[in-house]
Amino acid sequence: MTDKDVAQDLAGKVAIVTGSARGIGKAIALGLAQRGADVVITDVDEAQARQTASEVSELGRRSLAIRCDVGSREEVEGLIKQVVTELGQLDIYVNNAGITRDTLLIRMSEDQWSQVMDINLKGTFFGCKAAAKVMMKARTGRIVNIASVVGRMGNVGQANYSASKAGVIALTRTAARELAARNITVNAVAPGYIETEMTQGLPEKAKAAFLERIPLGRPGSAEDVAGAVCFLCSPAADYITGQCITVDGGMTTF
């Protein structure tokens, strides 16, 4: 396979990336488009979603910008119905949308717990279920869920976020077992310390502590995460399912 073939190995595919107006989601959307896929941008930030969709279009791909709150089953189901109606199919679904409501466990309110669970875990459940219904009829498809290294190791002040991402990993493995017979792969990507708007607000002392634990000596980029997601959506990953690929510069490896 030549470099040109690799760059276009998702040609003819239609992908939805949730939470893709900016950050990691945007990088994933653009990465999929660069490899030939038509990409639907969905986010609660409609204006930024339209801007990202225009960047996908500039790459010569079809794109839609659709507002969707992934914590709403009705909105997720409506999103997928609209995409199939307008673009004719759904081949790739990336559950990327997520939020944080960080505080220590003893200070965490029930609302802070529920908000994170509703978006990060229940939203991923809604997306997997609705996408699977379409993909099962086509007898093919790729679902990639964005987890986190804290779903494996925990993190101070993130009991809700860590629990939600651990749930995403378990959901991924179960869905992979259930959907494999229909040639649908389900995998997860667990980013470590990635430079995004979400991490920019961390205190400098916390950033330095993270860097000390990363053997590669640098924070990751959104494009680092996107590369792993694009691989899992590509023909090169046809025989990979139920896995969680860690993208953390070695932080949790040693």
XYZ file of C-alpha atoms in Angstrom:
254
model
C 0.000 0.000 0.000
C 1.449 3.356 -1.047
C 1.401 6.559 1.006
C -1.332 7.854 -1.290
C -3.441 4.748 -0.626
C -2.999 5.111 3.111
C -4.055 8.756 2.956
C -7.306 7.753 1.259
C -8.077 4.454 2.985
C -11.331 5.827 4.420
C -12.647 7.160 1.113
C -16.380 6.590 0.767
C -16.915 6.260 4.533
C -19.192 8.462 6.622
C -18.110 9.307 10.165
C -19.686 11.061 13.131
C -17.395 12.538 15.780
C -19.125 13.847 18.901
C -17.748 16.872 20.710
C -15.754 17.733 17.598
C -16.054 21.502 17.419
C -12.596 21.909 18.939
C -9.731 20.118 20.680
C -9.236 16.376 20.391
C -12.581 15.902 18.652
C -11.697 18.427 15.964
C -8.306 16.795 15.397
C -10.020 13.421 15.005
C -12.554 14.838 12.560
C -9.869 16.466 10.413
C -7.718 13.331 10.580
C -10.572 11.176 9.295
C -11.303 13.704 6.546
C -7.657 13.738 5.484
C -7.919 9.971 5.037
C -10.929 10.350 2.771
C -13.978 10.151 5.038
C -16.984 12.456 5.007
C -17.314 13.752 8.567
C -20.243 15.020 10.618
C -19.296 17.562 13.271
C -21.556 17.490 16.303
C -21.277 19.585 19.425
C -23.327 21.810 21.727
C -21.323 24.787 20.385
C -23.116 25.294 17.076
C -21.033 28.225 15.821
C -17.710 26.459 16.358
C -19.138 23.226 14.921
C -19.987 25.056 11.700
C -16.455 26.449 11.532
C -14.912 22.989 11.944
C -17.321 21.548 9.362
C -16.148 24.203 6.903
C -12.556 23.045 7.470
C -13.622 19.500 6.644
C -15.308 20.769 3.474
C -12.117 22.588 2.494
C -10.447 19.165 2.395
C -12.930 18.148 -0.295
C -15.191 16.044 1.930
C -18.872 16.255 2.661
C -19.618 17.605 6.102
C -22.546 18.528 8.296
C -22.595 20.551 11.509
C -25.339 19.321 13.848
C -26.005 20.413 17.405
C -26.343 17.429 19.730
C -26.346 16.941 23.488
C -25.048 13.390 23.807
C -26.648 13.117 27.241
C -30.034 13.065 25.499
C -31.066 9.748 23.946
C -33.542 11.520 21.688
C -30.921 13.913 20.336
C -28.393 11.141 19.675
C -30.973 9.031 17.870
C -32.100 12.084 15.899
C -28.494 12.867 14.970
C -27.892 9.430 13.516
C -31.226 9.397 11.694
C -30.426 12.771 10.090
C -26.959 11.668 9.030
C -28.198 8.453 7.430
C -30.975 10.399 5.656
C -28.667 13.114 4.311
C -25.443 11.190 3.701
C -26.864 7.726 3.077
C -24.860 5.652 5.560
C -22.889 5.538 8.805
C -19.576 3.689 8.913
C -17.660 5.261 11.818
C -18.873 6.625 15.147
C -16.440 8.260 17.565
C -17.707 8.937 21.092
C -15.473 11.845 22.023
C -17.753 14.314 23.836
C -16.895 14.656 27.501
C -16.832 17.056 30.430
C -15.124 17.428 33.797
C -16.467 18.691 37.113
C -13.380 18.267 39.261
C -13.322 18.442 43.042
C -12.332 16.202 45.926
C -14.631 13.280 46.644
C -15.806 14.623 50.024
C -16.790 17.923 48.385
C -18.345 16.476 45.252
C -22.063 17.079 44.889
C -24.500 14.585 43.465
C -25.091 17.003 40.593
C -21.362 17.128 39.770
C -21.292 13.344 39.769
C -24.396 13.012 37.607
C -23.400 15.636 35.040
C -20.156 13.823 34.264
C -21.804 10.400 34.177
C -24.608 11.636 31.926
C -22.249 12.986 29.269
C -19.175 10.767 29.510
C -20.707 7.363 30.189
C -24.407 7.493 29.413
C -23.698 9.576 26.323
C -21.256 6.924 25.124
C -23.875 4.248 25.788
C -26.460 6.166 23.742
C -23.990 6.600 20.892
C -22.864 2.965 20.834
C -26.431 1.693 20.888
C -27.812 3.999 18.201
C -24.818 3.602 15.889
C -24.820 -0.177 16.324
C -28.422 -0.424 15.111
C -27.439 1.138 11.788
C -24.165 -0.745 11.476
C -25.758 -4.110 12.264
C -28.008 -3.739 9.226
C -24.974 -2.936 7.070
C -23.019 -5.763 8.751
C -19.967 -3.538 9.144
C -18.829 -0.546 11.157
C -16.277 1.007 13.490
C -16.991 2.477 16.912
C -14.209 4.204 18.835
C -14.754 5.499 22.367
C -12.496 8.074 23.983
C -11.558 6.917 27.484
C -8.679 8.216 29.644
C -5.701 6.892 31.553
C -7.443 8.013 34.754
C -10.072 5.371 34.030
C -7.331 2.874 34.858
C -5.260 4.651 37.505
C -7.627 7.174 39.105
C -6.723 10.772 39.861
C -7.113 13.095 42.824
C -10.137 15.348 42.395
C -11.588 13.292 39.569
C -13.654 10.538 41.179
C -16.537 11.236 38.797
C -14.397 11.556 35.679
C -12.256 8.523 36.518
C -15.313 6.370 37.197
C -16.979 7.491 33.968
C -13.904 6.638 31.892
C -13.466 3.259 33.613
C -17.060 2.614 32.632
C -16.289 3.579 29.036
C -13.505 0.980 28.909
C -15.777 -1.754 30.294
C -18.599 -0.741 27.944
C -16.177 -0.898 25.013
C -15.105 -4.452 25.798
C -18.660 -5.684 26.260
C -19.946 -4.001 23.105
C -17.035 -5.483 21.155
C -18.068 -8.991 22.208
C -21.713 -8.393 21.348
C -21.163 -6.762 17.948
C -18.256 -8.788 16.544
C -20.581 -11.250 14.810
C -21.841 -8.372 12.629
C -18.303 -7.296 11.677
C -18.454 -4.208 13.894
C -15.308 -3.406 15.837
C -15.461 -1.449 19.083
C -12.291 -0.035 20.597
C -11.215 2.720 22.955
C -8.375 5.211 23.076
C -7.159 6.393 26.486
C -5.267 9.688 26.292
C -2.877 10.770 29.012
C -1.739 14.362 29.537
C -2.793 16.070 26.302
C -2.505 19.797 25.634
C -6.092 21.009 25.161
C -8.289 23.842 26.415
C -9.288 21.504 29.250
C -5.689 21.076 30.483
C -4.545 24.657 29.849
C -6.266 25.712 33.050
C -4.171 23.393 35.228
C -1.759 25.039 37.676
C 1.837 25.144 36.451
C 2.881 22.941 39.386
C 0.411 20.258 38.267
C 1.640 20.459 34.658
C 5.235 20.042 35.811
C 4.275 17.015 37.916
C 2.666 15.374 34.900
C 5.708 16.009 32.706
C 8.026 14.409 35.259
C 6.067 11.166 34.867
C 6.182 11.082 31.042
C 9.206 9.199 29.643
C 8.903 10.949 26.267
C 9.286 14.242 28.105
C 6.451 16.179 26.539
C 2.682 16.460 26.734
C 0.696 14.860 23.959
C -1.152 16.741 21.236
C -4.682 16.321 19.960
C -3.152 15.000 16.754
C -1.398 12.219 18.705
C -4.790 10.995 19.884
C -6.336 11.448 16.437
C -3.662 9.228 14.906
C -4.653 6.315 17.121
C -8.344 6.819 16.397
C -7.770 6.993 12.641
C -5.746 3.787 12.802
C -8.578 1.975 14.585
C -10.995 3.177 11.896
C -8.731 2.031 9.057
C -8.492 -1.307 7.207
C -5.202 -1.915 9.055
C -7.274 -2.480 12.229
C -9.737 -4.978 10.739
C -8.759 -7.653 13.287
C -8.619 -5.407 16.347
C -11.619 -5.136 18.656
C -12.288 -4.803 22.368
C -8.988 -3.024 22.951
C -8.052 0.151 24.789
C -5.009 1.849 23.280
C -3.198 4.168 25.671
C -1.745 7.370 24.205
C 0.270 8.853 27.045
C 3.957 9.047 26.128
C 4.663 6.112 28.431
C 3.289 7.781 31.559
C 1.399 4.703 32.776
C 3.628 2.076 31.191
C 6.587 2.025 33.570
